[in-house]
Each structure stands twice: as C-alpha cells, then as structure tokens.
Short mmCIF file of C-alpha atoms in Angstrom, two decimals:
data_model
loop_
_atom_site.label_atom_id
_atom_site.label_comp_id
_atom_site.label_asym_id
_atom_site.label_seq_id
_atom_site.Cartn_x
_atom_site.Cartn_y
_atom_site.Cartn_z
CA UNK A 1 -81.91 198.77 64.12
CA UNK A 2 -83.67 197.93 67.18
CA UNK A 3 -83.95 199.43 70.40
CA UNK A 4 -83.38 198.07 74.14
CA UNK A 5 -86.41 198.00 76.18
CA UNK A 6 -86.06 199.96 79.23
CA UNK A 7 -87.01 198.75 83.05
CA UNK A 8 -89.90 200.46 84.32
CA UNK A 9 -87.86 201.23 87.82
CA UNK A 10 -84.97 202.93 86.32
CA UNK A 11 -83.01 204.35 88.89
CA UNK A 12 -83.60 208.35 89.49
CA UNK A 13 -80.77 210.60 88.25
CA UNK A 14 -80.33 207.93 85.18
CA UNK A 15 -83.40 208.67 83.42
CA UNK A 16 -83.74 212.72 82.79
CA UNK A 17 -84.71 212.67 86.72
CA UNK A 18 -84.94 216.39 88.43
CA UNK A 19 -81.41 215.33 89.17
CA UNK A 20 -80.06 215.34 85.93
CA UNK A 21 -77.14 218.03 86.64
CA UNK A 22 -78.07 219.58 83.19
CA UNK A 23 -81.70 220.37 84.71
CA UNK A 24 -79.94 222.32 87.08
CA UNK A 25 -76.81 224.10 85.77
CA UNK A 26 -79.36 226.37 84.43
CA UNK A 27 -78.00 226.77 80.73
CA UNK A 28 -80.16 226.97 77.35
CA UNK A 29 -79.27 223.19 75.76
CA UNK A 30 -78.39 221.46 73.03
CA UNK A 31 -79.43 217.48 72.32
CA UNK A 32 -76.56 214.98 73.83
CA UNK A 33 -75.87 212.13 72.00
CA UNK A 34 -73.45 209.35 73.40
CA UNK A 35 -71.59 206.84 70.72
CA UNK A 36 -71.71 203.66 73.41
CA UNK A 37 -69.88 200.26 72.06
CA UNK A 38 -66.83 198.32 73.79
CA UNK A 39 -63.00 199.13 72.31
CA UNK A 40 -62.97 199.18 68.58
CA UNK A 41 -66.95 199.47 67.88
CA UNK A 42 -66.25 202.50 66.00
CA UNK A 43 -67.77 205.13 68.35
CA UNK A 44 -65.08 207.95 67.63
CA UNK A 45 -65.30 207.30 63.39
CA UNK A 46 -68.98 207.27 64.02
CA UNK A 47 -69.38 210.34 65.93
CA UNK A 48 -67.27 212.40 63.51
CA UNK A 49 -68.89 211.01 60.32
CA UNK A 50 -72.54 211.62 62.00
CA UNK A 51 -71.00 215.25 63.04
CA UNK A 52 -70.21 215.95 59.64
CA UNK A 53 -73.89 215.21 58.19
CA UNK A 54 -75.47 217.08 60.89
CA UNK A 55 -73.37 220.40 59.94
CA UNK A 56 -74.68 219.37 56.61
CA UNK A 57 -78.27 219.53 57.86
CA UNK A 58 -77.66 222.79 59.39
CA UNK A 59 -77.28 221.90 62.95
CA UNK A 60 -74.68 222.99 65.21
CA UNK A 61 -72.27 220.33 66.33
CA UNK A 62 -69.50 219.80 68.91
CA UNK A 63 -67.58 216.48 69.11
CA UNK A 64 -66.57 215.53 72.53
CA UNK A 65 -63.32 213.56 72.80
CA UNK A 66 -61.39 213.08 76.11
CA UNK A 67 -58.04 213.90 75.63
CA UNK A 68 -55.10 215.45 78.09
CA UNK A 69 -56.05 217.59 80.27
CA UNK A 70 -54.17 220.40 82.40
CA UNK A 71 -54.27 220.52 86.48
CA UNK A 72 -55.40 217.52 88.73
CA UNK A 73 -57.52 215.52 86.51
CA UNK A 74 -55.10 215.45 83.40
CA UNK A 75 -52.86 213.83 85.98
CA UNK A 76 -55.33 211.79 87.28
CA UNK A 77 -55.75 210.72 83.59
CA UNK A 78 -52.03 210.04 83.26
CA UNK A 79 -52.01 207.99 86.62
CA UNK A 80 -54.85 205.64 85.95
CA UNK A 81 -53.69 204.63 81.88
CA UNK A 82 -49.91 204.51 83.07
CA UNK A 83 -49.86 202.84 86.61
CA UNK A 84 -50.76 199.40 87.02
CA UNK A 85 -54.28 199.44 87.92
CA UNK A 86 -55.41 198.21 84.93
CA UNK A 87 -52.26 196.85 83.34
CA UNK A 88 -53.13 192.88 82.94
CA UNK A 89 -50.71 189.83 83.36
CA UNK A 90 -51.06 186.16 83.69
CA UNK A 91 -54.45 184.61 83.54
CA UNK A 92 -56.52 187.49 84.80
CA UNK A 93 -53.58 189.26 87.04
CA UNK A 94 -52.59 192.28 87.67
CA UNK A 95 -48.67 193.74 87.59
CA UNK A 96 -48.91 194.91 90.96
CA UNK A 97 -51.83 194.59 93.60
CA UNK A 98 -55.29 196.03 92.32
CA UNK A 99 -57.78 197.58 94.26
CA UNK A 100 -60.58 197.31 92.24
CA UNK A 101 -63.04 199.83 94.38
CA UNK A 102 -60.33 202.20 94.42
CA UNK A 103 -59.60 201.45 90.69
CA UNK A 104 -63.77 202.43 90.01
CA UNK A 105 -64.32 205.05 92.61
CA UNK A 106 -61.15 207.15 90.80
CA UNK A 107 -62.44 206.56 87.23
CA UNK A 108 -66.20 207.81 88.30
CA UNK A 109 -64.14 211.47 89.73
CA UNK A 110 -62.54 211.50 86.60
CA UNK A 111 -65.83 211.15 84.57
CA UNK A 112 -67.98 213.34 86.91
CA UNK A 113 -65.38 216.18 86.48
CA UNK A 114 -66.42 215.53 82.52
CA UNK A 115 -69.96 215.45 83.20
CA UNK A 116 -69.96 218.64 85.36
CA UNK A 117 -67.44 220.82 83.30
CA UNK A 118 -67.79 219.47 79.57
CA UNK A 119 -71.23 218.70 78.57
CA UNK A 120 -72.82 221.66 80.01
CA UNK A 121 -71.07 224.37 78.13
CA UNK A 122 -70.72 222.33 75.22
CA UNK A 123 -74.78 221.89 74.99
CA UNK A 124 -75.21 225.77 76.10
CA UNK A 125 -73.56 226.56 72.38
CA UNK A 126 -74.39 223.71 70.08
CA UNK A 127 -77.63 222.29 69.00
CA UNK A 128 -75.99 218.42 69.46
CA UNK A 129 -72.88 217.58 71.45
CA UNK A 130 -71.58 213.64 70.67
CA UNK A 131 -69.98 212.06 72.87
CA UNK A 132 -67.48 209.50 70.54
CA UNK A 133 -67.07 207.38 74.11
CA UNK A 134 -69.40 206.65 75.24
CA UNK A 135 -71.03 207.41 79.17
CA UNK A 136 -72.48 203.95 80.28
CA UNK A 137 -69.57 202.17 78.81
CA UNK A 138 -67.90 203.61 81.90
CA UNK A 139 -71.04 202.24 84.17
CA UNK A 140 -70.29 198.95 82.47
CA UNK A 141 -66.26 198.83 82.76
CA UNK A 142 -66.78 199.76 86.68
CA UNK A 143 -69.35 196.61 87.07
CA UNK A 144 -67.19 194.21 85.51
CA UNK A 145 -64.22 195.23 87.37
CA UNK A 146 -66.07 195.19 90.69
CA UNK A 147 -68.03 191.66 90.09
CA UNK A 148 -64.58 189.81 88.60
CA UNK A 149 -62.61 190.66 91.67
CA UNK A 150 -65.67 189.37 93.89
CA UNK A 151 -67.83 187.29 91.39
CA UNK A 152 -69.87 185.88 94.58
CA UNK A 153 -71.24 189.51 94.02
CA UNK A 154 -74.34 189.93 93.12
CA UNK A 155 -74.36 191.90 89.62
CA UNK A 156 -77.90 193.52 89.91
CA UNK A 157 -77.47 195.12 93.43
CA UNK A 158 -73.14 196.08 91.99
CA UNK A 159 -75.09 197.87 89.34
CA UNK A 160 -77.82 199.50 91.95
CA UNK A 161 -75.23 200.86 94.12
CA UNK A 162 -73.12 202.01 91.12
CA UNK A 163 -75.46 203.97 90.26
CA UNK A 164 -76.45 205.23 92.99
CA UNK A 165 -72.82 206.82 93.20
CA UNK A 166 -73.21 208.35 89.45
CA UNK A 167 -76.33 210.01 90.21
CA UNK A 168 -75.89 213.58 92.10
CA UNK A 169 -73.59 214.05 88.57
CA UNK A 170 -74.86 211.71 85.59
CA UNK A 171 -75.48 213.41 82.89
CA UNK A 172 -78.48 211.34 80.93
CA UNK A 173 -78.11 211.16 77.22
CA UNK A 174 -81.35 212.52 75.05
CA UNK A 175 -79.81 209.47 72.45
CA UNK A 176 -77.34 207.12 73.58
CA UNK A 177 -75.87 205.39 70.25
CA UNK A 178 -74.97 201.59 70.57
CA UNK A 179 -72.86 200.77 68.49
CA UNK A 180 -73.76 196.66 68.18
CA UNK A 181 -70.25 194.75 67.20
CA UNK A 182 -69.19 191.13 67.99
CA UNK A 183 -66.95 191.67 71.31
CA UNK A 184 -64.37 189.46 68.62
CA UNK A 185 -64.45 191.70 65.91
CA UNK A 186 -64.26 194.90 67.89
CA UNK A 187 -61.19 193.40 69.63
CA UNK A 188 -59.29 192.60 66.46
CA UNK A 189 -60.06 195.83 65.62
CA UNK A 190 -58.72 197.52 69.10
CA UNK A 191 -55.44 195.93 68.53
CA UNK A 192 -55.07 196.67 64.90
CA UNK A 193 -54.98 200.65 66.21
CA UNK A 194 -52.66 199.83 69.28
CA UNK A 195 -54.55 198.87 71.99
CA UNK A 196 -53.35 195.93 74.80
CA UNK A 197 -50.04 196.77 73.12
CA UNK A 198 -51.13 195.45 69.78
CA UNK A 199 -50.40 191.93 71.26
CA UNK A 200 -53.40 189.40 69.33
CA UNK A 201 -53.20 187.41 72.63
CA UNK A 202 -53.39 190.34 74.80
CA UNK A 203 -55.32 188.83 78.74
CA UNK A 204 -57.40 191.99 78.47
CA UNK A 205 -59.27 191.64 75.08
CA UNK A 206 -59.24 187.80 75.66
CA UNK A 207 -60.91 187.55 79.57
CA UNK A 208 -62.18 190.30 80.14
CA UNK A 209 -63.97 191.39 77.16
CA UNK A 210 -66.83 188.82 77.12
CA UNK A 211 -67.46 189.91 80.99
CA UNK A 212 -67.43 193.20 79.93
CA UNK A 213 -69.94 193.18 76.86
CA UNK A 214 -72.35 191.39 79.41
CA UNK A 215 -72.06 194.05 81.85
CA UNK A 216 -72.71 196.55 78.92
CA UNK A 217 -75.90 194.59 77.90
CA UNK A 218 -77.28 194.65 81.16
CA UNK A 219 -76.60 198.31 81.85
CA UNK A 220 -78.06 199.25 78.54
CA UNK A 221 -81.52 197.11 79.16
CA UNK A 222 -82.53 199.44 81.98
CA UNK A 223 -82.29 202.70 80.25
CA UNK A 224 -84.70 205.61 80.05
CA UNK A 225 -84.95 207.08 77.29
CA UNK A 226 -84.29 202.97 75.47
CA UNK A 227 -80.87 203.06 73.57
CA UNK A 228 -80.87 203.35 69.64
CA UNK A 229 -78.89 200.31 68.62
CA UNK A 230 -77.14 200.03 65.45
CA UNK A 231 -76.11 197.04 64.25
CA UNK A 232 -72.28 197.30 62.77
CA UNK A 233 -70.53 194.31 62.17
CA UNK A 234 -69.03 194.53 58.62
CA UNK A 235 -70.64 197.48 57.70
CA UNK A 236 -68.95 200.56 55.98
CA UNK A 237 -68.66 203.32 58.79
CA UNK A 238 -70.38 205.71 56.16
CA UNK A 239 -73.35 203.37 55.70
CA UNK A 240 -73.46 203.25 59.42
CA UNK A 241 -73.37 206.87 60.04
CA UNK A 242 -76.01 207.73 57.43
CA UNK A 243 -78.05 205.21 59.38
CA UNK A 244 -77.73 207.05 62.69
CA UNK A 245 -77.81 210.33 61.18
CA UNK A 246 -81.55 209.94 59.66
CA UNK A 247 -82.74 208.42 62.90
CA UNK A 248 -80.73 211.57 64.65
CA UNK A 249 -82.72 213.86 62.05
CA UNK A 250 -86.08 212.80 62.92
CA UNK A 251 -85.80 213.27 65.87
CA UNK A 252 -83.94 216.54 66.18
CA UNK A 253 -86.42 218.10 64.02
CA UNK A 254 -89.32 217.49 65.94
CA UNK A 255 -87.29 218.72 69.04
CA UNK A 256 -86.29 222.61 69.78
CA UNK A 257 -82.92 222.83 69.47
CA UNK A 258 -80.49 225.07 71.69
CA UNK A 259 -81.27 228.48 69.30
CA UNK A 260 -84.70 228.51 69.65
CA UNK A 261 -84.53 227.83 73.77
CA UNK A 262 -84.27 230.87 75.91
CA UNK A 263 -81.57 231.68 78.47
CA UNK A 264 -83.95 230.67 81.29
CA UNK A 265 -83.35 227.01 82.77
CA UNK A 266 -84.86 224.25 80.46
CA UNK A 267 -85.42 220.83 81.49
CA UNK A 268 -83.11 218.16 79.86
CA UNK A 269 -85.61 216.00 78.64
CA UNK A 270 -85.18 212.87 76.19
CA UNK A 271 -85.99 213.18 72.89
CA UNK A 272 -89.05 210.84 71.73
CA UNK A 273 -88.47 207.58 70.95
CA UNK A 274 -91.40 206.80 68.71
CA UNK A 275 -89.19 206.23 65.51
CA UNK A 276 -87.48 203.48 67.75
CA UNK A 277 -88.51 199.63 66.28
#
C-alpha cells in the first residue's frame, strides 16, 4: 500500500476547503469513503466486503450505489447511458456527433445532484458512507473526454478549470480508496460482467482506457487528504478488503464518529493520514 503525494496548491473546494458543501449543509457527519479505480477494479465488491467488516467492528455503515432514479435526473441517467454520447464506433468515433463539453457539463449536474442530495443525509445517520464508484473517477472520465476531442489541450489547465466547475458542490472524501489494477486486467474484467457489450475488442476498453487511467493518475496526485492506494491485481477481493478495512479502522478510531458529534454544524475534515506509507 502506498499513498499518492498530494500538490501543495490543491485547488480550494477539493481539499476539505470552507467550501466543502458538507461544511455547510449543517448536519452531524459520518466519515466518507470513496472506492476510486477505472471499470472492473472491483470498487462495488470492495465497498460491500469492507461494509460488512465495519458492521462487524461496530460502526454504522451505508453503501452508496447509483442506481435509477425517479424525476429529472433518473432520466437524465437514462439519456446519457442510452443515447449516443458515449456509444463508441470505428477507431475512436462516435455513432452520431459528440459534443464532448456538453457530454461533461451534463455528467457533472448529474453527479452534483448526488453530491448535494446523497452524501449529506447518508453521513448525518451513519458513522461511514462508501461510495463503491468512485467521485474523482468522474473528474478523470470528464478530462479525458475533453483533452481526446482537443488533444492540443493543455491537460493541467482542462483539469484546473474542471475543477473549478466541481467546486461550489464537491464533496471531498475523508478516504478516497484506489483501487490499483492494470487498466488490462480491469478491462477483461469489465467485459466479463457486460460492459462495451461484452465485445473483447470493444473501441472503448481498447483506446480509451489507457487515456483514461492517465487522467486518473494525474487527478489522484493532487489530492488533499493523499489517496490510500491498494494494490489489487490478482488478489482475492477478501484479502483486499481486510487490507482496507484495518487501514479504515485505524483511522476511524482515532476519529469521532457521527454518534458522538452534536447536531450543531461540524467541519468535514480529513481523517489523518499518518498510517499512510
């Protein structure tokens, strides 16, 4: 396990910032923890096995996993995995014209309505809410997108004004999870549950996975509080969750958890990260 340093100037509203939303909802809260990894790292497996052993240790857990939804965003949700925005042909194509800042700028609504309306009730009642997706992986799709439809773009200032969009709504993790897997393993593994229509040669997993990892990489090296990586490969999931689980431990027992806050406002501040190599 090792961790990824963090930049010094991490952008504000990205590193437990007075604009973390969470810092002002104004709820008693709970430790989140984000499962982050491309397509078939494991993140959902992980998140419910690590669940599990945290009941175990006597800590209140919630498991957050997008599914549908009713009212505007569910068919938001329905639009953007159905239409063609993202549905690949050809070398790199698309089925029908892409926008790509259109693409982006409707996937970050769909996660800020997430950020606003799930984590903070979620933390309000449970001493640690998972996330089995993943927040920055969304950070990392929307760069990739953006600098392979204009890769004269220049990735660091993409990334600056990205995030600069995420911000007034970003909730930061206390412990995002990366889940470390080969981009080639993960993608056998994404088809072998479905995904790019369980095609092997599927343009998606082939192009733009590498790009995408990259973009992941470098959105994970500037994080406050530094990410706690776990390195999967052919690991057992249960060998992996136990490992995450006694880091989790450590550092949830040095930490007040949502029953022993009050129901005044409580800053949303990350967790140490001392036990970090």
């Amino acid at each position: 396990m090792q961790s990824l340093a963090p930049s010094p100037s991490a952008p504000a509203g990205q590193g437990g910032t007075p604009t973390d939303p969470l810092r002002w909802l104004g709820l008693p809260q709970g430790r989140l923890v984000t499962m982050e990894g491309i397509w078939g790292a494991g993140k959902t497996t992980a998140a419910r096995l690590v669940s599990t052993r945290l009941e175990k240790a006597s800590f209140s857990t919630a498991v957050i996993h997008y599914g549908g939804e009713p009212g505007t965003i569910g068919r938001l949700s329905q639009f953007l995995e159905t239409a063609p925005l993202r549905s690949r042909t050809g070398l790199g194509g698309y089925q029908s014209a892409h926008h790509s800042t259109v693409d982006v700028l409707l996937r970050l609504c769909r996660e800020a309505h997430h950020h606003l309306t799930c984590f903070g009730p979620a933390l309000a009642a449970n001493d640690v809410v998972l996330v089995d997706h993943g927040i920055y992986s969304k950070i990392a799709w929307a760069l990739t997108v953006l600098t392979e439809t204009d890769p004269q773009a220049d990735q660091a200032q993409t990334l600056t004004r990205i995030r600069a969009l995420t911000a007034p709504w970003f909730c930061t993790p206390d412990v995002p999870v990366f889940l470390d897997t080969p981009w080639p393993l993960a993608r056998e593994r994404a088809i072998s549950r479905g995904h790019g229509g369980g095609n092997p040669a599927a343009v998606e997993r082939l192009l733009f996975l590498p790009r995408y990892v990259e973009a992941y990489r470098r959105v994970l090296t500037d994080l406050m509080p530094p990410t706690l990586r776990i390195r999967v490969g052919l690991r057992d999931p249960e060998d992996v969750a136990d490992e995450i689980t006694a880091e989790l431990l450590g550092l949830l027992r040095a930490a007040p958890t949502a029953a022993d806050q009050t129901t005044a406002a409580q800053p949303h501040t990350p967790v140490p990260a001392d036990r970090r190599n």
